[in-house]
Amino acid sequence: DGVAVLPAPQNLSVQSTNMKHLLTWSPVVVPGEIIDYSVEYQGEYESLYMSHIWIPSSWCSPTENPECDITDDITATVLYNLRVRATLGSQTSAWSTLKHPFNRNSTILTPPGLEVSNDGFHLVIKLEDLGPQFEFLVAYWRREPGAKEHIKMVRNGGVPVLLETAEPGAAYCVKAQTFVKAIGRHSAFSQAECVKLQGEALSL
Amino acid sequence: LKTLHLGSCVITTNLQEMRNGFSEIRDRVLAEDEIIDVRILRKMVSLQDTEPAGQCCLLRHVLRLYLDKVFKNYQTPDHHILRKLSSLANSFLTIKKDLRLCHDRMTCPCWEEAMEKYSRILSHFEELKPREAVVKALGELDILLRWMEEAE
Amino acid sequence: MKNILQWSPPEGLQGAEVTYTVRYFIYGQKKWLSKSECRNILRTYCNLSAETSDYEHQYYARVKAVWGTNCSKGAQTGRFYPFLETRIGPPEVALTTDKKSISIVLTAPEKWKKDPEESSISMQQIYSNLKYHVSIYNAKANKTWSQCVTNQMLVLSWLEPDTLYCVHVASFVPGPPRLAQPSEKQCVSTLKDPASALK
């Protein structure tokens, strides 16, 4: 009756960077045929309270690619079960389930992109727009021996933000790290970028 | 990440993410609740009108009500609503785990006032038919999230 | 918190002499309440701000149309929650300039009030986490930068003399998404610096 004749997808795994989560698997190959895949997920709540319930993923039920962006499905900091099956016409494979449940708090956080410029004596920074989950901790200091490091929280990226009103002729250096409230973790600091007021950014 | 102060129990939670999730389905969920003269989460049983020491207990019981009886029993063919409710349910589960830790550390005592308020909430819930109660409780997530926001 | 109920005339009766009667309901209570100023009216809106001024409650409204001897079924709104759904207006923005600085004083928008004599309630009192997103545009350098502040007094110092700066400000409250209403853009020039004029 066409059930489970098709091999189930293998080698499921999740790559997660900066709260973008991608589920990938090895493609099922039937020469000359296009295989569809369906992805479903189950949060810890479903597995504890409604274990028979699996929820179709937002973007990959179905999909032709052997990968699925599950970012919009993984929206709580709990363990998620994930499964995939292949479909070819009326043929449907068995479900293949991710060996270890995925929790978004394991995402890799990379240092943010940072542009430092000035408008007259105003030190202005623009941080990489990584989405609403991200805040930024920005450290800056005057480039001179023994200078004190100042810290400022910046709520969103993608827009130029005034960091400090600086003193004429001074050179300032800036570095930043991301902070993701939902998982309570932060990235490493970015490389420091320096700028001499009335001048262009200096590379270190 | 918001810090909720519930008496001596202090937890952090992502209210903004829950707010955003619920606002996407709010109108459709509210449209299903046609009983407009009954409210389950009433002002006089609110978290804010409860002694701080009992707030943790009250919230813990209300979350248990939602996890045990509301999210579980809400049926919908609409996958978008299903996903958003799954997100809320799993976020509530995270909060309930944190409140459990407070309970283990004896910072979540259940005294008479909190239990009396919870039993009134439960009776408002149980006065309704099961399907009506579930739909109404979901529609009142606005109120519950507001209670938690006020505990910041 | 100025809450206006609006509706369209019944299909096919645009321009006809149709009168409307409005009633409203407080969620969880027992009776539909009427508003005398919106009984048998010709206009297609009704200001329910006074009736919905307790922003912690949630409300419904219903409108009935009468045309000659014909009376319509009531049309009903969804559940309206002023605290979550009201739009937050822009603050008042006062700018004063100096040679190298601009002082910005922000005054939070006020809650709607029925009687102008009543004491005002600032939206800051209702939304303690109200913030302001201040955008500054340097017309000479063609550069824009912004700042997110919670306080109502801001001094932009070390500006360039004799330069046009434009400022607009939007209030926002973390929570459910709301339509932002930025203030009108205001432009001012910093004063000339006599010292540089002598060089």
Coordinates of C-alpha atoms in Angstrom, one line a residue:
Chain A
D1 CA 0.0 0.0 0.0
G2 CA 2.9 2.4 -0.7
V3 CA 3.8 3.0 3.0
A4 CA 7.5 2.9 4.1
V5 CA 8.8 1.6 0.7
L6 CA 10.7 4.9 0.4
P7 CA 13.8 5.0 2.6
A8 CA 13.7 7.4 5.5
P9 CA 16.0 10.4 5.4
Q10 CA 19.2 9.9 7.4
N11 CA 21.9 11.9 9.2
L12 CA 19.5 14.6 10.6
S13 CA 21.4 17.4 12.3
V14 CA 20.8 21.0 13.4
Q15 CA 23.3 23.9 12.7
S16 CA 22.4 26.9 14.8
T17 CA 24.2 30.2 14.6
N18 CA 23.0 33.5 16.1
M19 CA 19.5 32.1 16.8
K20 CA 19.0 30.9 13.2
H21 CA 18.4 27.2 13.3
L22 CA 18.8 25.0 10.2
L23 CA 17.8 21.3 10.2
T24 CA 19.6 19.3 7.5
W25 CA 19.6 15.6 6.4
S26 CA 21.0 13.4 3.7
P27 CA 18.7 13.5 0.6
V28 CA 16.8 10.4 -0.4
V29 CA 17.7 9.7 -4.0
V30 CA 15.4 8.0 -6.5
P31 CA 16.9 8.5 -10.0
G32 CA 14.7 10.7 -12.2
E33 CA 12.3 11.6 -9.3
I34 CA 11.7 14.7 -7.2
I35 CA 11.4 13.8 -3.5
D36 CA 9.4 16.0 -1.1
Y37 CA 10.1 16.1 2.6
S38 CA 7.9 17.0 5.5
V39 CA 9.3 18.3 8.8
E40 CA 7.5 18.2 12.1
Y41 CA 8.5 19.3 15.6
Q42 CA 7.5 18.7 19.2
G43 CA 8.4 21.0 22.1
E44 CA 9.0 19.7 25.6
Y45 CA 5.4 20.6 26.4
E46 CA 4.0 18.5 23.7
S47 CA 6.3 15.5 24.6
L48 CA 5.3 15.8 28.3
Y49 CA 1.6 16.6 28.0
M50 CA 0.5 15.5 24.5
S51 CA 3.1 13.1 23.2
H52 CA 1.1 12.0 20.2
I53 CA 1.1 15.6 18.9
W54 CA 3.6 16.7 16.3
I55 CA 3.4 20.1 14.7
P56 CA 4.1 20.7 11.0
S57 CA 7.0 23.2 10.6
S58 CA 6.3 26.6 9.4
W59 CA 8.2 26.5 6.1
C60 CA 8.9 22.8 5.3
S61 CA 5.7 20.9 5.1
P62 CA 6.5 20.1 2.4
T63 CA 9.8 21.1 0.9
E64 CA 12.1 19.7 -1.9
N65 CA 15.4 20.7 -0.3
P66 CA 17.1 18.4 2.2
E67 CA 17.2 21.2 4.8
C68 CA 14.7 23.3 6.7
D69 CA 14.9 26.7 8.5
I70 CA 13.2 25.9 11.8
T71 CA 13.9 29.3 13.4
D72 CA 10.3 30.3 13.5
D73 CA 9.3 27.0 15.1
I74 CA 11.9 26.9 17.9
T75 CA 10.5 29.8 19.9
A76 CA 11.0 28.7 23.5
T77 CA 14.1 27.7 25.4
V78 CA 13.2 24.1 25.9
L79 CA 14.2 20.8 24.2
Y80 CA 12.6 20.2 20.8
N81 CA 12.2 16.8 19.1
L82 CA 12.4 17.1 15.3
R83 CA 11.5 14.5 12.6
V84 CA 11.5 14.3 8.8
R85 CA 10.0 11.9 6.3
A86 CA 10.2 11.6 2.5
T87 CA 7.3 11.5 0.1
L88 CA 7.2 10.5 -3.6
G89 CA 3.7 10.5 -5.0
S90 CA 1.8 8.1 -2.9
Q91 CA 4.9 6.6 -1.4
T92 CA 5.8 7.8 2.1
S93 CA 8.9 6.9 4.1
A94 CA 9.0 6.3 7.8
W95 CA 9.7 9.2 10.1
S96 CA 13.3 9.8 10.9
T97 CA 13.8 11.6 14.3
L98 CA 16.7 13.8 15.4
K99 CA 18.9 11.7 17.7
H100 CA 19.3 14.3 20.4
P101 CA 16.6 16.9 21.0
F102 CA 17.6 20.5 20.2
N103 CA 17.6 23.4 22.6
R104 CA 18.2 26.9 21.2
N105 CA 20.4 27.8 24.1
S106 CA 23.1 25.8 22.3
T107 CA 23.2 28.3 19.4
I108 CA 26.6 29.6 18.4
L109 CA 26.9 33.4 19.0
T110 CA 29.4 35.2 16.8
P111 CA 30.8 38.7 17.5
P112 CA 28.6 41.4 15.8
G113 CA 29.6 43.4 12.8
L114 CA 30.5 46.9 13.9
E115 CA 31.0 50.2 12.0
V116 CA 32.5 53.2 13.8
S117 CA 32.3 56.7 12.4
N118 CA 31.9 60.2 13.7
D119 CA 29.8 63.2 12.9
G120 CA 31.9 66.1 14.1
F121 CA 32.6 65.3 17.8
H122 CA 30.0 62.6 18.0
L123 CA 31.1 59.0 18.0
V124 CA 28.5 57.1 16.1
I125 CA 28.3 53.3 15.7
K126 CA 26.2 51.0 13.6
L127 CA 25.9 47.4 14.7
E128 CA 24.9 44.4 12.5
D129 CA 21.1 43.8 12.5
L130 CA 20.7 40.3 13.9
G131 CA 17.0 40.5 14.7
P132 CA 14.8 41.4 17.7
Q133 CA 16.3 38.8 20.0
F134 CA 19.7 40.6 20.1
E135 CA 20.9 43.4 22.3
F136 CA 24.5 44.7 22.2
L137 CA 27.0 45.5 24.9
V138 CA 29.4 48.1 23.6
A139 CA 32.7 48.9 25.3
Y140 CA 34.6 52.0 24.3
W141 CA 37.7 53.9 25.5
R142 CA 40.0 56.7 24.6
R143 CA 43.1 55.4 22.9
E144 CA 45.7 56.5 25.5
P145 CA 47.5 54.7 28.3
G146 CA 45.4 53.9 31.4
A147 CA 42.1 55.0 29.7
K148 CA 39.0 53.9 31.4
E149 CA 36.6 51.6 29.6
H150 CA 33.0 52.7 29.3
I151 CA 30.1 50.3 28.7
K152 CA 26.8 51.0 27.0
M153 CA 23.8 48.7 26.1
V154 CA 22.4 49.3 22.6
R155 CA 19.0 47.8 22.0
N156 CA 18.9 47.4 18.2
G157 CA 21.2 47.0 15.3
G158 CA 21.0 48.3 11.8
V159 CA 20.7 52.0 12.7
P160 CA 23.4 54.5 13.5
V161 CA 23.5 55.2 17.2
L162 CA 25.2 57.9 19.1
L163 CA 27.7 56.3 21.4
E164 CA 29.4 59.3 23.0
T165 CA 30.1 63.0 22.5
A166 CA 33.8 62.9 22.3
E167 CA 36.5 65.5 22.9
P168 CA 38.2 67.2 20.0
G169 CA 41.3 65.5 18.6
A170 CA 40.8 62.4 20.7
A171 CA 41.0 58.9 19.3
Y172 CA 38.5 56.4 20.5
C173 CA 38.3 52.6 20.2
V174 CA 35.1 50.5 20.3
K175 CA 34.3 46.8 20.5
A176 CA 30.9 45.1 20.9
Q177 CA 29.4 41.7 21.9
T178 CA 25.8 40.5 21.4
F179 CA 23.5 39.5 24.3
V180 CA 20.5 37.2 23.7
K181 CA 18.0 37.7 26.5
A182 CA 15.9 34.7 25.6
I183 CA 18.8 32.3 26.4
G184 CA 20.8 34.6 28.7
R185 CA 24.0 34.2 26.8
H186 CA 26.4 36.6 25.0
S187 CA 29.0 36.3 22.2
A188 CA 32.7 37.1 22.3
F189 CA 33.7 40.7 21.7
S190 CA 34.3 41.9 18.2
Q191 CA 37.7 43.2 17.1
A192 CA 38.2 46.8 18.4
E193 CA 37.7 49.5 15.8
C194 CA 39.3 52.9 16.4
V195 CA 38.5 56.4 15.0
K196 CA 40.3 59.7 15.4
L197 CA 37.8 62.5 15.5
Q198 CA 37.7 64.6 12.4
G199 CA 39.4 61.6 10.7
E200 CA 38.5 58.2 9.2
A201 CA 38.5 54.8 11.1
L202 CA 42.0 53.5 11.8
S203 CA 42.6 49.8 11.4
L204 CA 44.4 48.2 14.4
Chain B
L1 CA 14.4 39.2 29.6
K2 CA 12.2 40.5 32.3
T3 CA 12.7 39.8 36.0
L4 CA 9.5 38.9 37.8
H5 CA 9.4 39.6 41.6
L6 CA 6.9 37.3 43.2
G7 CA 7.5 37.8 46.9
S8 CA 10.9 36.4 47.6
C9 CA 10.8 34.3 44.4
V10 CA 12.6 36.0 41.6
I11 CA 12.6 34.6 38.0
T12 CA 13.4 35.8 34.6
T13 CA 11.2 35.3 31.6
N14 CA 10.8 36.5 28.0
L15 CA 7.5 38.3 28.2
Q16 CA 8.1 40.2 25.0
E17 CA 8.4 37.0 23.0
M18 CA 5.2 35.7 24.5
R19 CA 3.4 39.0 23.8
N20 CA 4.5 39.0 20.2
G21 CA 3.4 35.4 19.7
F22 CA 0.0 35.9 21.2
S23 CA -0.7 39.2 19.4
E24 CA -0.5 37.2 16.1
I25 CA -3.4 35.0 17.0
R26 CA -5.3 37.2 19.5
D27 CA -8.1 38.4 17.3
R28 CA -8.9 34.9 16.0
V29 CA -8.8 33.3 19.4
L30 CA -11.0 36.1 20.9
A31 CA -13.5 35.8 18.1
E32 CA -14.2 32.2 19.3
D33 CA -15.3 33.4 22.7
E34 CA -18.9 34.5 22.5
I35 CA -19.6 34.5 26.2
I36 CA -18.8 38.1 27.0
D37 CA -20.4 38.4 30.4
V38 CA -18.1 35.9 32.1
R39 CA -14.5 36.6 32.9
I40 CA -12.2 33.9 34.4
L41 CA -9.2 36.1 35.5
R42 CA -11.0 38.8 37.3
K43 CA -9.4 41.9 38.9
M44 CA -10.2 40.8 42.5
V45 CA -8.2 37.5 42.1
S46 CA -5.3 39.2 40.2
L47 CA -1.7 38.7 41.0
Q48 CA -1.4 42.4 41.9
D49 CA -4.2 42.2 44.4
T50 CA -2.5 39.3 46.2
E51 CA 0.0 39.5 49.0
P52 CA 3.5 39.4 47.5
A53 CA 4.4 36.3 49.5
G54 CA 1.5 34.4 47.9
Q55 CA 2.0 35.6 44.3
C56 CA 4.4 32.8 43.3
C57 CA 1.9 30.2 44.5
L58 CA -1.0 31.8 42.7
L59 CA 0.9 32.1 39.5
R60 CA 2.2 28.5 39.7
H61 CA -1.3 27.2 40.1
V62 CA -2.7 29.3 37.2
L63 CA 0.1 28.2 34.9
R64 CA -0.6 24.6 35.9
L65 CA -4.3 25.2 34.9
Y66 CA -3.2 26.5 31.5
L67 CA -0.7 23.7 31.0
D68 CA -2.9 20.8 32.2
K69 CA -6.3 22.0 31.0
V70 CA -6.1 24.8 28.4
F71 CA -3.4 24.3 25.9
K72 CA -3.8 20.6 25.9
N73 CA -7.5 20.7 25.1
Y74 CA -7.6 23.4 22.5
Q75 CA -8.3 21.9 19.1
T76 CA -7.7 23.8 15.9
P77 CA -7.1 22.9 12.3
D78 CA -5.1 26.2 11.9
H79 CA -1.4 25.3 12.0
H80 CA -0.4 28.9 12.6
I81 CA -2.4 29.1 15.8
L82 CA -1.1 25.7 16.8
R83 CA 2.5 26.8 16.5
K84 CA 1.9 30.0 18.4
L85 CA 0.1 28.2 21.2
S86 CA 2.9 25.6 21.3
S87 CA 5.4 28.4 21.7
L88 CA 3.3 29.9 24.6
A89 CA 2.9 26.5 26.2
N90 CA 6.6 25.8 26.1
S91 CA 7.4 29.2 27.5
F92 CA 4.9 28.7 30.3
L93 CA 6.5 25.3 31.0
T94 CA 9.9 27.1 31.4
I95 CA 8.3 29.6 33.9
K96 CA 6.7 26.8 35.8
K97 CA 10.0 25.0 36.1
D98 CA 11.6 28.2 37.5
L99 CA 8.7 28.5 40.0
R100 CA 9.2 24.9 40.9
L101 CA 12.8 25.8 41.9
C102 CA 11.4 28.6 44.1
H103 CA 9.1 26.0 45.7
D104 CA 12.0 23.7 46.4
R105 CA 13.8 26.6 48.0
M106 CA 10.8 27.3 50.2
T107 CA 10.3 30.8 48.5
C108 CA 6.9 29.9 47.0
P109 CA 4.7 29.3 50.0
C110 CA 1.0 28.5 49.5
W111 CA -1.1 30.3 52.0
E112 CA -4.9 30.7 52.4
E113 CA -5.2 33.9 50.4
A114 CA -3.5 32.6 47.3
M115 CA -5.3 29.2 47.4
E116 CA -8.7 30.9 48.0
K117 CA -8.1 33.1 44.9
Y118 CA -7.0 30.2 42.8
S119 CA -10.1 28.2 43.8
R120 CA -12.2 31.1 42.6
I121 CA -10.4 31.2 39.3
L122 CA -10.9 27.4 39.0
S123 CA -14.6 27.7 39.8
H124 CA -15.1 30.5 37.1
F125 CA -13.3 28.1 34.7
E126 CA -15.4 25.1 35.7
E127 CA -18.7 26.9 35.5
L128 CA -18.3 26.9 31.8
K129 CA -18.6 24.0 29.4
P130 CA -15.1 22.5 28.7
R131 CA -14.8 23.9 25.2
E132 CA -16.1 27.3 26.2
A133 CA -13.7 27.4 29.2
V134 CA -10.7 26.6 27.1
V135 CA -11.5 29.2 24.5
K136 CA -12.2 31.9 27.1
A137 CA -9.0 31.1 29.1
L138 CA -6.9 31.4 25.9
G139 CA -8.6 34.7 25.1
E140 CA -7.6 35.9 28.5
L141 CA -3.9 35.3 28.0
D142 CA -3.7 39.1 27.5
I143 CA -4.8 39.5 31.1
L144 CA -2.4 36.8 32.4
L145 CA 0.6 38.3 30.5
R146 CA -0.4 41.7 31.9
W147 CA -0.4 40.3 35.5
M148 CA 3.1 39.0 34.9
E149 CA 4.2 42.3 33.4
E150 CA 3.0 44.1 36.5
A151 CA 5.1 41.8 38.6
E152 CA 8.3 43.3 37.0
Chain C
M1 CA -6.6 56.6 25.1
K2 CA -8.9 58.6 22.9
N3 CA -11.1 55.7 21.8
I4 CA -13.4 56.4 18.8
L5 CA -15.9 53.9 17.5
Q6 CA -16.3 54.2 13.8
W7 CA -18.5 52.3 11.3
S8 CA -19.8 52.4 7.7
P9 CA -23.4 52.9 6.6
P10 CA -25.3 49.7 5.7
E11 CA -24.7 48.4 2.2
G12 CA -26.7 50.3 -0.3
L13 CA -27.8 53.1 2.1
Q14 CA -25.0 55.5 1.6
G15 CA -26.5 59.0 1.6
A16 CA -29.9 57.7 2.9
E17 CA -31.3 59.2 6.2
V18 CA -30.1 56.4 8.5
T19 CA -29.8 56.9 12.3
Y20 CA -27.6 54.9 14.6
T21 CA -27.7 53.9 18.2
V22 CA -24.5 52.8 20.1
R23 CA -24.2 50.7 23.2
Y24 CA -21.1 49.3 24.9
F25 CA -20.3 46.4 27.2
I26 CA -17.6 45.9 29.8
Y27 CA -16.2 42.4 29.4
G28 CA -17.2 40.1 32.3
Q29 CA -20.0 42.4 33.5
K30 CA -23.7 41.8 32.9
K31 CA -25.4 44.6 30.9
W32 CA -25.1 46.5 27.7
L33 CA -24.8 50.2 28.5
S34 CA -25.9 53.1 26.4
K35 CA -24.4 56.5 25.7
S36 CA -27.0 59.2 25.4
E37 CA -24.9 61.3 23.1
C38 CA -24.8 58.4 20.6
R39 CA -28.5 57.6 20.5
N40 CA -30.3 58.1 17.1
I41 CA -27.4 59.9 15.6
L42 CA -26.7 60.5 11.9
R43 CA -22.9 60.5 12.0
T44 CA -21.0 57.3 11.7
Y45 CA -18.7 57.6 14.7
C46 CA -19.0 57.9 18.5
N47 CA -16.4 58.9 21.0
L48 CA -16.3 56.2 23.7
S49 CA -13.2 57.5 25.4
A50 CA -15.0 58.4 28.7
E51 CA -16.8 55.0 28.7
T52 CA -13.6 53.1 28.1
S53 CA -11.3 55.3 30.3
D54 CA -10.5 52.4 32.7
Y55 CA -7.9 51.0 30.5
E56 CA -7.5 47.8 32.5
H57 CA -10.9 46.6 31.5
Q58 CA -11.8 45.2 28.1
Y59 CA -14.8 46.3 26.1
Y60 CA -17.2 45.6 23.2
A61 CA -19.4 48.1 21.3
R62 CA -22.5 47.5 19.2
V63 CA -24.3 49.7 16.7
K64 CA -27.9 49.5 15.5
A65 CA -29.1 51.2 12.4
V66 CA -32.7 52.5 11.8
W67 CA -33.9 53.6 8.4
G68 CA -37.6 54.6 8.3
T69 CA -39.4 51.7 10.0
N70 CA -36.5 49.2 9.3
C71 CA -34.2 48.3 12.2
S72 CA -31.0 46.4 11.6
K73 CA -29.4 43.7 13.7
G74 CA -26.6 45.1 15.9
A75 CA -23.1 45.0 14.5
Q76 CA -20.6 44.2 17.2
T77 CA -16.9 44.9 17.6
G78 CA -14.3 42.5 18.8
R79 CA -12.9 42.7 22.3
F80 CA -11.1 46.0 22.7
Y81 CA -8.3 46.3 25.3
P82 CA -7.3 50.0 25.6
F83 CA -4.1 49.3 27.6
L84 CA -2.7 47.1 24.8
E85 CA -4.3 48.6 21.7
T86 CA -4.1 52.3 22.2
R87 CA -1.6 54.1 20.0
I88 CA 1.0 56.2 21.9
G89 CA 1.3 59.6 20.4
P90 CA 4.6 61.4 19.9
P91 CA 6.0 63.6 22.8
E92 CA 6.1 67.3 22.6
V93 CA 9.5 68.4 21.5
A94 CA 11.1 71.7 22.5
L95 CA 14.5 72.6 21.0
T96 CA 16.8 75.4 22.2
T97 CA 20.1 76.1 20.5
D98 CA 23.5 77.4 21.4
K99 CA 26.6 77.8 19.4
K100 CA 27.6 74.1 19.8
S101 CA 24.6 72.5 21.5
I102 CA 21.0 71.8 21.2
S103 CA 18.8 71.1 24.2
I104 CA 15.9 68.8 23.7
V105 CA 13.0 68.8 26.2
L106 CA 10.5 66.0 25.7
T107 CA 7.0 66.1 27.3
A108 CA 5.2 62.8 27.3
P109 CA 1.8 62.7 25.5
E110 CA -1.2 63.0 27.8
K111 CA -4.1 60.6 28.3
W112 CA -7.3 61.8 26.7
K113 CA -9.5 63.7 29.2
K114 CA -13.2 64.7 28.9
D115 CA -12.9 68.0 30.6
P116 CA -10.0 70.3 29.8
E117 CA -10.1 71.4 33.4
E118 CA -9.4 68.0 34.7
S119 CA -5.9 67.3 35.9
S120 CA -3.7 65.7 33.2
I121 CA -2.4 62.1 33.3
S122 CA 0.8 61.6 31.4
M123 CA 1.1 58.4 29.4
Q124 CA 4.4 58.0 31.3
Q125 CA 2.4 57.4 34.4
I126 CA 0.4 54.6 32.7
Y127 CA 3.4 53.1 30.8
S128 CA 6.4 53.3 33.2
N129 CA 8.6 51.7 30.6
L130 CA 7.8 54.4 28.0
K131 CA 10.9 55.2 26.0
Y132 CA 11.8 57.8 23.3
H133 CA 13.7 57.1 20.1
V134 CA 15.4 60.4 19.1
S135 CA 16.7 60.7 15.5
I136 CA 19.1 63.5 14.7
Y137 CA 20.0 64.6 11.2
N138 CA 23.0 66.8 10.4
A139 CA 22.0 68.5 7.2
K140 CA 25.5 69.8 6.4
A141 CA 27.2 66.4 6.8
N142 CA 24.2 64.5 5.6
K143 CA 24.5 62.1 8.5
T144 CA 21.8 60.7 10.8
W145 CA 22.2 59.1 14.1
S146 CA 19.8 58.2 16.9
Q147 CA 19.5 57.7 20.6
C148 CA 17.1 55.7 22.8
V149 CA 16.4 57.6 26.0
T150 CA 14.0 57.4 28.9
N151 CA 14.6 60.7 30.5
Q152 CA 12.9 63.8 29.2
M153 CA 15.9 66.2 28.9
L154 CA 18.7 65.7 26.4
V155 CA 21.6 67.9 25.5
L156 CA 23.4 67.4 22.3
S157 CA 26.7 69.0 22.8
W158 CA 29.9 69.6 20.7
L159 CA 27.8 70.2 17.6
E160 CA 29.1 72.1 14.7
P161 CA 28.3 75.9 14.8
D162 CA 26.1 77.5 12.2
T163 CA 24.7 74.1 11.1
L164 CA 21.2 72.9 10.5
Y165 CA 20.1 69.9 12.6
C166 CA 16.7 68.2 12.2
V167 CA 15.2 66.2 15.1
H168 CA 12.2 63.9 15.3
V169 CA 11.1 61.7 18.2
A170 CA 8.9 58.6 18.5
S171 CA 7.6 57.3 21.8
F172 CA 7.5 53.5 22.2
V173 CA 6.5 51.0 24.8
P174 CA 8.0 47.5 24.8
G175 CA 5.1 45.0 24.5
P176 CA 2.7 44.1 21.8
P177 CA 3.5 45.7 18.4
R178 CA 2.0 49.2 18.1
L179 CA 1.9 51.7 15.3
A180 CA 4.6 54.3 16.0
Q181 CA 3.7 58.0 15.5
P182 CA 6.9 60.0 15.3
S183 CA 6.7 63.7 16.0
E184 CA 6.9 66.3 13.3
K185 CA 10.5 66.8 12.1
Q186 CA 11.8 70.1 13.7
C187 CA 14.9 71.7 12.3
V188 CA 17.1 74.3 14.0
S189 CA 20.5 75.9 13.3
T190 CA 23.2 76.1 15.8
L191 CA 24.4 79.7 16.3
K192 CA 27.4 81.2 14.5
D193 CA 30.7 81.0 16.4
P194 CA 32.2 84.5 16.4
A195 CA 35.6 83.0 17.1
S196 CA 35.7 81.2 13.8
A197 CA 34.4 84.3 12.1
L198 CA 37.5 86.2 13.1
K199 CA 40.0 83.6 11.7

